């Protein structure tokens, strides 16, 4: 084996510094892979070299070619990404990183299939995410894959089968999405051969026989067409006849029950003419000479395919009435159809090179690649790796149909897509507001499977109101994820509202209506303790039940002792005001009916659910065993001895609006000091209200009681307990 110290292909297109970079990458990679062999028996360096040759042939810049040379170094040798970055810079390192498999996912061969599948999903996700940032990553991966396919013969059968299948399912559709028609055909045919060997043999022999009988005909037709263009004054750069590739014939055969004579486009004749105008002229000339099948005239120049493909297609009854497809395009259209995205880079080479030189090349996403945008938004919408990859497979890699909006915009969707999928493809907002749909002017149901070339019109309502049932029939992951996201947001709103109501009911007990009414220091500390960022999040967590009310309250009011109040009885010598201080402050409360605490009983407050603080005797058996809801309570003692006496007045009255106001007005009219009011509902019709009030004497107290008795709806007024004067 001769030692390869020089690149086996020329770099004529590059300037000297670019050539130098590529050579340096080659020497580096050759040293790193030194001594490694491929399954085919070749030295390992032959693989990255061929990948680089492919990338150069696609017209890509020197950094991509260098990255192609280095693409397996990190994965398969001791060299780290760090070293690549030091040696070749961030941009090349990022490209290499994009195609490097996740190392922790290098599974032993004995691992279960599901584990390997998960691993390959994660790797694919990594690749696609890297490609969203820089699409050149994908180009390197495709060059890598196609060379692996060319040398697949050296691998064991099982591995061949797996790689072939993955290539058909993922990499050929990706090449197609990049508009790289020739690469897609090669990936498909090479994979087809190993994935379905018997079908491959059948289709190739069928095609070979067919081509033999067609060859003479094609020679005549090319001659005829050249003459035709000549007479019409259209310059023809090239006429070529191309057979369809085997895998696409295989797929088409399935649709015509295997009858190859029913396929009109096994061979297409291509006319390459100088410019767009010549394309249409040529089409006219063809149609003057041969009658076209009207429904097979396709103008992909006026309306390019979403992957950028442009050409005129027509199928005509040609010589001897044989049905034949003719494609007409310019040289640039031809180049783009064959090389797709790579051609785009080629044409933009100067611009791109300038951008790279300014160091702006690390995020490279050519315009007009709508599916890359789709991929990016899918990455945002999905919750995990396999959801993303499954969605990507569904949206990007399944067989596509092309449909039109009423304005003539072309959309591509997976086969079986419905008007709802179309609506979401047009715009999320349209999707969410979809009410009905017309296809080719006819009203259809929303689950109607669209077909190629349908014109789809979406009827919308004013408000977003997607239907959960749509999830049963939508085909695109984009539609599915957006419907789900809408419902998630809806239920989040509902949860937030109910969580907020729950907490605010409790806040009433501290005379606050909203969380903002509490001191900021207190609410901030509670948020921190709950490890949440905002009260919105607290409400949502409360609403969905992942956080309990008592957890929130404990954090919000951490001061109260967590056990029953251990404080001994208040000093009998002190003067009670008859009121209870809850958590050291004047909060509304009610005395528990079960134990009817009186001064100087030791007290414990219990924060009920929605009914405020109930004050029990410390030893009350009915006190629920929920220490997190206990609040420290104590009888208020008068700070100063005065001539006044404090009495507790109990009022039972019918519930009515303004009752409490009337009662407090009665006290105020007599210039009496209210120390506290607690009320509770006895039943739906009446309340018990306890007022502790400072009165100068019993005379004043009896006048007060008569005054309250005179209020409408009062049933009973009495003095129930009192501090000593
Ligand atoms: Mn490789």
XYZ file of C-alpha atoms and ligand atoms in Angstrom:
726
model
C 0.000 0.000 0.000
C 1.640 3.270 -1.082
C 1.806 5.954 1.580
C -0.569 8.776 0.582
C 1.050 12.009 1.587
C -0.682 14.088 -1.019
C -4.350 14.647 -1.706
C -5.432 12.458 -4.615
C -7.511 15.213 -6.192
C -6.773 18.732 -7.363
C -7.859 21.936 -5.657
C -7.597 24.114 -8.771
C -10.629 26.157 -7.899
C -9.086 27.446 -4.657
C -6.540 30.154 -4.034
C -3.239 29.259 -2.395
C -4.230 29.823 1.283
C -7.356 27.699 0.820
C -5.346 24.910 -0.787
C -2.899 25.102 2.101
C -5.702 24.760 4.670
C -7.095 21.659 2.969
C -3.626 20.073 2.706
C -2.985 20.771 6.374
C -6.292 19.102 7.278
C -5.346 16.130 5.115
C -1.954 15.669 6.816
C -3.587 16.059 10.237
C -6.329 13.516 9.474
C -3.895 11.050 7.882
C -1.714 11.172 11.001
C -4.712 10.773 13.313
C -6.094 7.771 11.414
C -2.646 6.243 10.943
C -2.819 2.482 11.221
C -6.652 2.321 11.124
C -8.338 0.207 8.463
C -11.832 0.220 7.054
C -14.078 -2.837 6.773
C -13.217 -2.870 3.075
C -9.516 -3.377 3.888
C -8.514 0.122 2.735
C -6.541 2.486 4.993
C -9.022 4.546 6.959
C -7.865 7.879 5.500
C -9.294 6.831 2.126
C -12.790 7.422 3.506
C -12.446 11.047 4.693
C -10.444 11.750 1.547
C -13.320 10.581 -0.663
C -15.794 12.557 1.442
C -13.672 15.671 0.908
C -13.403 14.951 -2.818
C -17.198 14.764 -3.001
C -17.617 18.042 -1.123
C -15.096 19.739 -3.399
C -16.932 18.382 -6.433
C -20.171 19.866 -5.116
C -18.485 23.254 -5.289
C -18.169 23.842 -1.558
C -15.596 26.059 0.109
C -12.277 24.976 1.626
C -13.539 24.942 5.198
C -16.223 22.414 4.408
C -13.702 20.307 2.495
C -11.251 20.512 5.414
C -14.035 19.565 7.832
C -14.825 16.643 5.526
C -11.244 15.434 5.901
C -11.466 15.773 9.669
C -15.030 14.508 10.084
C -14.174 11.161 11.720
C -11.122 12.282 13.690
C -12.935 13.147 16.928
C -15.267 10.163 16.739
C -12.704 7.524 15.867
C -9.312 8.705 17.169
C -7.805 10.119 20.348
C -7.922 13.664 18.998
C -10.383 15.932 20.843
C -12.634 18.605 19.443
C -10.594 21.070 21.462
C -7.495 20.156 19.479
C -9.373 20.586 16.191
C -10.471 24.012 17.326
C -6.946 25.022 18.324
C -5.539 23.759 15.057
C -8.264 24.785 12.582
C -10.502 27.311 14.326
C -14.005 27.390 15.687
C -15.883 27.183 12.393
C -14.277 23.955 11.228
C -14.500 22.513 14.740
C -18.236 23.280 14.797
C -18.714 21.514 11.460
C -16.829 18.457 12.735
C -18.791 18.483 15.983
C -22.074 18.502 14.055
C -21.321 15.196 12.346
C -19.683 13.576 15.384
C -21.875 11.030 17.112
C -22.607 11.452 20.792
C -19.851 9.492 22.473
C -21.864 8.261 25.454
C -24.120 6.564 22.974
C -21.479 4.227 21.675
C -23.299 1.094 22.652
C -21.886 -2.385 22.723
C -23.254 -4.498 19.899
C -25.124 -6.738 22.299
C -27.434 -3.913 23.323
C -31.138 -4.238 22.635
C -32.477 -2.937 19.350
C -34.579 -0.353 21.174
C -31.485 1.074 22.853
C -29.688 1.287 19.537
C -32.741 2.916 17.996
C -32.830 5.482 20.787
C -29.117 6.095 20.294
C -29.546 6.641 16.578
C -32.496 8.956 17.274
C -30.368 11.032 19.595
C -27.566 11.163 17.055
C -29.963 12.150 14.311
C -31.411 14.845 16.539
C -27.943 16.181 17.234
C -27.160 16.195 13.522
C -30.398 17.934 12.576
C -30.058 20.526 15.315
C -26.495 21.258 14.206
C -27.778 21.498 10.617
C -30.369 24.053 11.658
C -27.498 26.253 12.784
C -25.278 25.473 9.821
C -26.709 23.525 6.907
C -23.187 22.616 5.708
C -23.094 20.057 8.530
C -25.779 18.168 6.670
C -23.843 18.364 3.408
C -20.824 16.763 5.089
C -23.020 14.058 6.565
C -24.535 13.334 3.150
C -21.115 13.094 1.508
C -20.071 10.773 4.344
C -23.168 8.649 3.885
C -22.929 8.334 0.125
C -19.305 7.192 0.345
C -20.232 4.664 3.022
C -22.938 3.384 0.677
C -20.479 3.107 -2.205
C -18.274 0.912 -0.024
C -21.075 -0.935 1.747
C -20.067 -4.246 0.192
C -17.268 -4.611 2.733
C -19.613 -4.772 5.695
C -21.488 -7.696 7.226
C -25.009 -8.290 5.906
C -26.844 -7.096 9.050
C -24.979 -3.806 9.156
C -25.486 -3.271 5.424
C -29.221 -3.759 5.823
C -29.463 -1.317 8.705
C -27.419 1.399 6.983
C -29.353 0.929 3.728
C -32.655 1.270 5.505
C -31.624 4.363 7.445
C -30.341 5.908 4.224
C -33.678 5.341 2.474
C -35.701 6.620 5.382
C -33.643 9.610 6.383
C -30.761 10.595 4.125
C -32.343 10.262 0.686
C -35.307 12.431 1.756
C -32.870 14.945 3.237
C -30.954 15.091 -0.058
C -34.287 15.585 -1.808
C -35.209 18.390 0.549
C -31.916 20.054 -0.294
C -32.809 19.758 -3.961
C -29.842 17.459 -4.604
C -31.563 15.244 -7.152
C -28.516 13.340 -8.351
C -27.327 12.568 -4.826
C -30.797 11.480 -3.774
C -30.980 9.088 -6.730
C -27.589 7.609 -5.897
C -28.384 7.146 -2.206
C -31.701 5.529 -3.102
C -30.379 3.124 -5.696
C -27.401 2.021 -3.594
C -29.583 1.521 -0.530
C -32.341 -0.179 -2.541
C -29.873 -2.802 -3.650
C -29.022 -3.851 -0.088
C -32.346 -3.149 1.577
C -34.598 -4.997 -0.895
C -32.230 -7.163 -2.960
C -34.965 -9.189 -4.689
C -37.043 -6.177 -5.728
C -33.847 -4.527 -6.855
C -33.031 -7.463 -9.120
C -36.557 -7.514 -10.560
C -36.693 -3.764 -11.279
C -33.211 -3.580 -12.790
C -33.855 -6.427 -15.197
C -37.237 -4.958 -16.146
C -35.639 -1.587 -16.765
C -32.712 -2.988 -18.702
C -35.042 -4.829 -21.038
C -37.186 -1.732 -21.417
C -34.174 0.473 -22.106
C -32.905 -1.858 -24.788
C -36.142 -1.492 -26.724
C -36.144 2.247 -26.084
C -32.621 3.140 -27.039
C -33.146 3.390 -30.788
C -36.344 5.340 -30.234
C -34.517 7.844 -28.010
C -31.824 8.417 -30.600
C -34.508 9.226 -33.185
C -36.375 11.477 -30.768
C -33.287 13.472 -29.789
C -32.547 14.013 -33.431
C -36.117 15.077 -34.109
C -36.127 17.538 -31.210
C -32.814 19.098 -32.224
C -34.153 19.682 -35.703
C -37.367 21.114 -34.325
C -35.539 23.653 -32.133
C -33.222 24.540 -34.958
C -36.141 25.362 -37.251
C -37.836 27.393 -34.501
C -34.668 29.392 -33.820
C -34.082 28.102 -30.299
C -30.473 27.398 -29.476
C -30.060 24.018 -27.832
C -27.108 23.614 -25.530
C -27.653 19.942 -24.920
C -30.217 17.190 -25.393
C -29.988 14.269 -23.073
C -32.101 11.234 -22.344
C -32.063 9.948 -18.836
C -33.722 6.875 -17.459
C -35.464 7.197 -14.156
C -33.459 5.699 -11.330
C -34.381 2.231 -10.139
C -35.819 3.057 -6.752
C -38.268 5.631 -8.132
C -39.351 3.135 -10.798
C -39.866 0.604 -8.010
C -42.105 3.014 -6.114
C -44.044 3.943 -9.249
C -44.504 0.314 -10.256
C -46.327 -0.336 -6.993
C -48.920 2.220 -8.045
C -49.631 0.631 -11.447
C -49.752 -2.973 -10.230
C -46.305 -3.719 -11.608
C -47.202 -2.961 -15.234
C -44.164 -1.141 -16.544
C -45.907 -0.161 -19.794
C -48.203 2.095 -17.817
C -45.276 4.258 -16.736
C -44.800 7.141 -19.161
C -41.849 8.746 -17.520
C -39.342 5.928 -17.242
C -37.248 7.971 -19.584
C -37.202 11.725 -19.722
C -35.636 13.715 -22.499
C -34.004 16.925 -21.333
C -33.547 20.006 -23.424
C -31.037 22.462 -22.042
C -31.601 25.909 -23.542
C -29.834 29.215 -22.812
C -32.460 31.135 -20.843
C -35.952 31.214 -19.403
C -37.566 32.734 -22.481
C -36.050 29.976 -24.584
C -37.613 27.417 -22.221
C -41.121 28.642 -23.014
C -40.336 28.969 -26.726
C -39.067 25.416 -26.742
C -42.201 24.224 -24.965
C -44.329 25.884 -27.632
C -42.345 24.220 -30.392
C -42.691 20.796 -28.755
C -46.442 21.260 -28.411
C -46.793 22.327 -32.053
C -45.184 19.121 -33.124
C -46.477 16.628 -30.527
C -49.845 16.618 -28.807
C -49.411 17.047 -25.024
C -51.280 15.301 -22.249
C -52.825 18.486 -20.923
C -52.854 17.560 -17.254
C -49.176 16.719 -17.315
C -47.887 20.144 -18.329
C -46.046 21.487 -15.288
C -44.538 24.920 -14.985
C -42.002 24.672 -12.190
C -40.355 27.846 -13.433
C -43.293 30.047 -12.524
C -43.954 28.003 -9.388
C -40.772 26.232 -8.271
C -41.024 23.171 -6.065
C -40.427 23.966 -2.414
C -36.934 22.483 -2.643
C -36.135 25.029 -5.339
C -36.491 22.760 -8.369
C -37.231 24.660 -11.575
C -38.028 23.280 -15.039
C -40.846 22.937 -17.540
C -42.256 19.432 -17.807
C -44.561 18.153 -20.464
C -45.640 14.688 -21.485
C -46.447 14.288 -25.171
C -47.498 11.700 -27.716
C -44.128 11.697 -29.434
C -42.798 9.634 -32.337
C -45.013 6.655 -33.205
C -47.448 7.987 -30.598
C -45.191 6.876 -27.771
C -45.909 8.775 -24.591
C -42.726 10.534 -23.475
C -41.828 13.120 -20.868
C -39.793 16.131 -21.959
C -38.090 18.463 -19.490
C -36.886 21.907 -20.507
C -34.500 24.003 -18.424
C -31.572 26.400 -18.470
C -28.012 25.297 -17.583
C -28.325 26.921 -14.159
C -31.649 25.222 -13.498
C -30.031 21.986 -14.549
C -27.090 22.474 -12.215
C -29.449 23.296 -9.360
C -31.634 20.288 -10.062
C -28.620 18.005 -9.944
C -26.717 19.589 -7.074
C -29.383 21.562 -5.261
C -28.152 23.290 -2.175
C -24.557 22.598 -3.083
C -25.157 24.508 -6.323
C -26.550 27.350 -4.289
C -23.309 27.509 -2.323
C -21.377 27.310 -5.568
C -23.202 30.254 -7.104
C -22.908 32.213 -3.893
C -19.293 31.219 -3.444
C -17.929 34.742 -3.616
C -20.470 36.213 -1.288
C -20.115 33.285 1.082
C -16.347 33.391 1.082
C -16.443 37.074 1.974
C -18.805 36.337 4.839
C -16.603 33.540 6.106
C -13.549 35.744 5.922
C -15.294 38.207 8.175
C -15.980 35.350 10.540
C -19.690 35.457 9.904
C -19.817 31.994 8.498
C -20.658 30.049 11.634
C -24.388 30.309 11.066
C -25.135 29.419 7.506
C -28.681 28.960 6.422
C -29.519 29.866 2.842
C -32.797 31.639 2.360
C -35.811 29.846 1.005
C -35.191 26.584 2.790
C -38.563 26.637 4.482
C -38.148 23.155 5.857
C -35.104 24.172 7.859
C -37.301 26.773 9.505
C -39.880 24.045 10.086
C -37.212 21.883 11.641
C -36.140 24.715 13.929
C -39.665 25.388 15.115
C -40.276 21.672 15.537
C -37.216 21.557 17.770
C -38.794 24.244 19.912
C -42.232 22.671 20.043
C -41.241 19.131 20.900
C -40.478 18.086 24.426
C -37.787 15.455 23.878
C -35.418 13.873 21.413
C -37.495 11.052 20.041
C -40.554 13.269 19.712
C -38.438 15.637 17.658
C -36.982 12.929 15.444
C -40.335 11.204 14.952
C -41.851 14.542 14.038
C -38.989 15.340 11.695
C -39.341 11.959 10.001
C -43.063 12.484 9.591
C -42.864 16.053 8.336
C -39.741 16.001 6.265
C -39.080 12.483 5.124
C -42.423 11.022 4.155
C -43.657 11.075 0.597
C -44.731 14.540 -0.318
C -47.696 16.012 -2.122
C -47.845 19.505 -3.535
C -50.926 21.623 -3.054
C -51.779 25.228 -3.839
C -53.320 28.077 -1.932
C -56.052 30.006 -3.817
C -53.366 32.618 -4.574
C -51.250 29.961 -6.256
C -48.586 29.557 -3.557
C -47.201 26.048 -3.520
C -47.044 24.066 -0.292
C -45.609 20.637 0.200
C -47.093 18.279 2.728
C -46.701 14.606 3.563
C -48.991 12.194 1.771
C -52.354 11.899 3.500
C -52.199 15.457 4.825
C -55.529 17.141 5.489
C -56.835 20.703 5.128
C -55.912 21.205 8.797
C -52.294 20.302 8.049
C -52.398 22.726 5.143
C -53.844 25.476 7.351
C -51.042 25.059 9.892
C -48.457 24.984 7.103
C -49.730 28.343 5.884
C -49.729 29.925 9.327
C -50.243 28.810 12.905
C -52.899 31.451 13.346
C -54.849 30.169 10.328
C -54.572 26.645 11.648
C -55.938 27.558 15.050
C -58.844 29.475 13.531
C -59.769 26.843 10.942
C -63.500 26.302 10.650
C -63.922 24.591 7.289
C -62.180 23.970 4.000
C -62.750 24.001 0.268
C -60.730 21.828 -2.069
C -60.876 22.809 -5.729
C -63.873 24.961 -4.865
C -65.839 22.215 -3.134
C -66.533 22.136 0.601
C -64.811 19.126 2.164
C -64.530 17.735 5.657
C -61.466 18.746 7.625
C -60.064 15.205 7.581
C -60.241 15.046 3.768
C -56.976 13.570 2.427
C -55.442 16.115 0.059
C -54.057 15.088 -3.280
C -51.314 16.428 -5.478
C -52.186 19.761 -7.075
C -55.345 20.348 -5.035
C -56.182 23.994 -4.524
C -57.006 24.362 -0.856
C -58.909 27.227 0.697
C -59.316 27.492 4.453
C -62.422 29.049 5.975
C -61.588 30.620 9.314
C -63.456 31.844 12.327
C -62.600 34.972 14.241
C -61.237 33.293 17.356
C -58.783 30.451 17.748
C -60.746 27.301 18.545
C -58.913 24.192 17.416
C -60.667 20.905 17.992
C -59.066 18.145 19.997
C -60.478 15.650 17.454
C -58.089 17.037 14.847
C -55.294 15.243 16.660
C -56.883 12.052 15.403
C -56.265 12.813 11.736
C -53.581 15.473 11.234
C -50.486 14.103 9.521
C -47.864 16.759 10.148
C -46.001 17.017 13.418
C -46.170 20.796 13.076
C -49.977 20.783 13.201
C -50.035 18.181 15.958
C -47.537 20.035 18.138
C -49.269 23.365 17.658
C -52.694 21.997 18.550
C -51.216 20.348 21.626
C -49.331 23.502 22.559
C -52.554 25.478 22.298
C -54.312 23.081 24.643
C -51.372 23.111 27.010
C -51.527 26.893 27.099
C -55.301 26.787 27.601
C -55.136 24.401 30.509
C -52.235 26.378 31.914
C -54.473 29.451 31.872
C -57.294 27.520 33.518
C -54.949 26.077 36.130
C -53.504 29.484 36.833
C -56.966 30.946 37.324
C -58.100 28.227 39.704
C -54.827 28.289 41.632
C -55.085 32.027 41.985
C -58.671 31.774 43.257
C -57.597 29.151 45.778
C -54.838 31.282 47.234
C -56.790 34.510 47.146
C -59.604 32.925 49.141
C -57.041 32.288 51.853
C -55.566 35.760 51.563
C -58.923 37.257 52.543
C -58.152 36.032 56.019
C -55.301 38.425 56.285
C -57.398 41.171 54.728
C -55.489 40.997 51.519
C -57.218 40.602 48.180
C -54.199 39.856 46.090
C -50.725 38.586 46.715
C -49.448 42.076 45.900
C -51.229 43.403 48.974
C -48.744 41.544 51.155
C -45.337 43.034 51.921
C -42.941 42.339 49.075
C -40.300 41.027 51.446
C -42.735 38.368 52.623
C -43.858 37.291 49.148
C -40.339 37.266 47.756
C -39.088 35.080 50.584
C -41.993 32.703 49.986
C -41.226 32.477 46.251
C -37.599 31.742 46.983
C -38.541 29.072 49.498
C -40.892 27.530 46.927
C -38.125 27.702 44.299
C -40.471 29.285 41.787
C -39.896 32.401 39.750
C -43.267 34.083 39.817
C -46.627 33.916 41.506
C -48.074 32.951 38.109
C -46.051 29.765 38.421
C -47.293 29.270 41.977
C -50.904 29.619 40.811
C -50.332 27.198 37.918
C -48.712 24.671 40.249
C -51.544 25.085 42.751
C -54.130 24.715 39.996
C -52.648 21.566 38.564
C -52.107 20.187 42.054
C -48.322 19.843 41.967
C -48.161 22.216 44.927
C -50.515 22.161 47.918
C -52.099 25.189 49.469
C -50.598 24.392 52.852
C -47.109 24.309 51.320
C -47.672 27.796 49.970
C -49.196 29.144 53.159
C -46.424 27.713 55.283
C -43.894 29.582 53.156
C -45.960 32.719 53.070
C -46.597 32.820 56.832
C -43.606 31.037 58.289
C -43.654 32.771 61.695
C -46.417 30.876 63.499
C -45.168 28.100 65.708
C -45.526 24.814 63.942
C -46.897 23.075 67.029
C -49.703 23.714 69.403
C -48.972 26.778 71.384
C -46.695 25.814 74.275
C -47.068 29.203 75.961
C -48.610 28.818 79.423
C -51.785 30.580 80.389
C -51.761 34.320 80.277
C -51.101 35.940 83.553
C -54.454 36.142 85.249
C -53.482 39.480 86.644
C -53.412 41.092 83.206
C -56.446 42.713 81.736
C -57.887 40.944 78.735
C -59.389 43.002 75.974
C -61.534 39.969 75.086
C -59.857 39.794 71.722
C -57.517 37.219 70.321
C -54.353 38.189 68.519
C -53.753 35.871 65.569
C -50.098 35.483 64.662
C -49.462 38.531 66.796
C -51.692 40.821 64.777
C -55.282 41.892 64.459
C -56.629 39.359 62.027
C -60.272 38.417 61.733
C -61.031 35.148 63.454
C -63.853 33.236 65.022
C -63.903 31.328 68.288
C -64.405 27.609 67.865
C -67.870 26.498 68.890
C -66.598 23.092 70.014
C -64.396 24.280 72.859
C -65.635 27.862 73.240
C -62.365 29.255 74.556
C -62.521 31.975 77.158
C -59.811 34.067 78.742
C -57.307 32.879 79.989
C -57.432 29.567 78.063
C -54.289 28.776 76.061
C -55.188 29.113 72.357
C -54.226 27.712 69.010
C -55.477 29.184 65.768
C -56.381 26.924 62.893
C -56.367 28.217 59.339
C -59.432 26.568 57.816
C -59.879 26.025 54.121
C -61.754 29.060 52.970
C -63.446 29.921 56.240
C -60.789 31.871 57.978
C -58.992 31.391 61.258
C -60.779 29.465 63.950
C -59.426 29.852 67.446
C -59.522 26.714 69.577
C -58.453 25.919 73.067
C -55.025 24.450 72.883
C -56.287 21.126 74.188
C -59.344 20.942 71.945
C -59.865 17.457 70.534
C -61.433 18.822 67.399
C -58.308 20.702 66.411
C -57.294 18.973 63.143
C -53.883 17.386 63.216
C -52.368 19.673 60.607
C -49.612 21.647 62.309
C -48.787 23.434 59.082
C -52.134 25.203 59.386
C -51.683 26.258 63.021
C -51.334 29.924 63.794
C -50.097 31.284 67.041
C -52.930 32.882 68.986
C -53.118 34.645 72.322
C -55.610 36.734 74.209
C -54.877 40.368 73.782
C -54.131 42.008 77.043
C -54.723 45.659 77.583
C -51.531 47.585 77.646
C -52.931 50.093 80.000
C -55.453 50.025 82.718
C -58.238 52.461 82.085
C -61.635 53.276 83.351
C -63.085 51.581 80.354
C -64.287 48.025 80.262
C -64.069 45.772 77.316
C -67.005 43.606 76.577
C -67.740 41.017 73.979
C -71.101 41.398 72.313
C -72.645 38.639 70.290
C -75.096 39.551 67.581
C -77.148 37.080 65.619
C -78.714 38.637 62.564
C -80.106 37.836 59.149
C -77.572 38.015 56.366
C -78.108 41.101 54.335
C -76.064 43.545 52.451
C -74.857 46.362 54.696
C -75.400 44.508 57.956
C -71.842 44.879 59.180
C -71.730 48.484 58.093
C -74.922 49.248 60.039
C -73.520 47.561 63.136
C -70.215 49.388 63.057
C -72.067 52.665 62.409
C -74.089 52.057 65.564
C -70.894 51.775 67.564
C -69.345 54.750 65.870
C -72.413 56.909 66.508
C -71.862 56.346 70.223
C -68.145 57.008 69.871
C -67.283 53.567 71.118
C -63.971 51.938 70.294
C -64.247 48.624 68.497
C -61.331 46.358 69.270
C -62.294 43.546 66.992
C -65.014 41.942 64.961
C -65.358 38.318 64.004
C -68.247 36.862 62.104
C -69.286 33.478 60.917
C -72.212 32.101 59.027
C -74.616 30.088 61.174
C -76.485 28.942 58.108
C -77.269 30.383 54.727
C -79.620 32.909 56.238
C -77.977 34.175 59.371
C -74.622 35.118 60.845
C -73.116 35.342 64.250
C -71.038 38.452 64.815
C -68.841 39.010 67.800
C -67.705 42.504 68.572
C -65.321 43.377 71.307
C -65.869 46.936 72.309
C -64.690 49.352 74.940
C -67.547 50.790 76.965
C -67.437 53.208 79.858
C -70.217 51.520 81.842
C -73.152 49.150 81.849
C -75.594 51.919 81.091
C -73.840 52.701 77.853
C -73.689 48.971 77.073
C -77.445 48.498 77.445
C -78.144 51.515 75.199
C -75.761 50.005 72.660
C -77.502 46.651 72.736
C -80.936 48.263 72.234
C -79.516 50.275 69.349
C -78.307 47.137 67.645
C -81.537 45.292 68.352
C -83.318 48.069 66.504
C -81.402 47.348 63.324
C -83.394 45.499 60.650
C -82.892 41.740 60.761
C -81.302 41.519 64.173
C -82.441 38.425 66.038
C -80.494 38.485 69.247
C -77.889 40.653 70.938
C -76.168 39.703 74.168
C -73.025 40.141 76.108
C -71.209 36.819 76.142
C -67.955 37.291 77.957
C -66.048 40.180 79.224
C -62.763 41.233 80.501
C -62.747 42.551 83.958
C -62.894 46.202 84.372
Mn -17.386 8.916 8.107
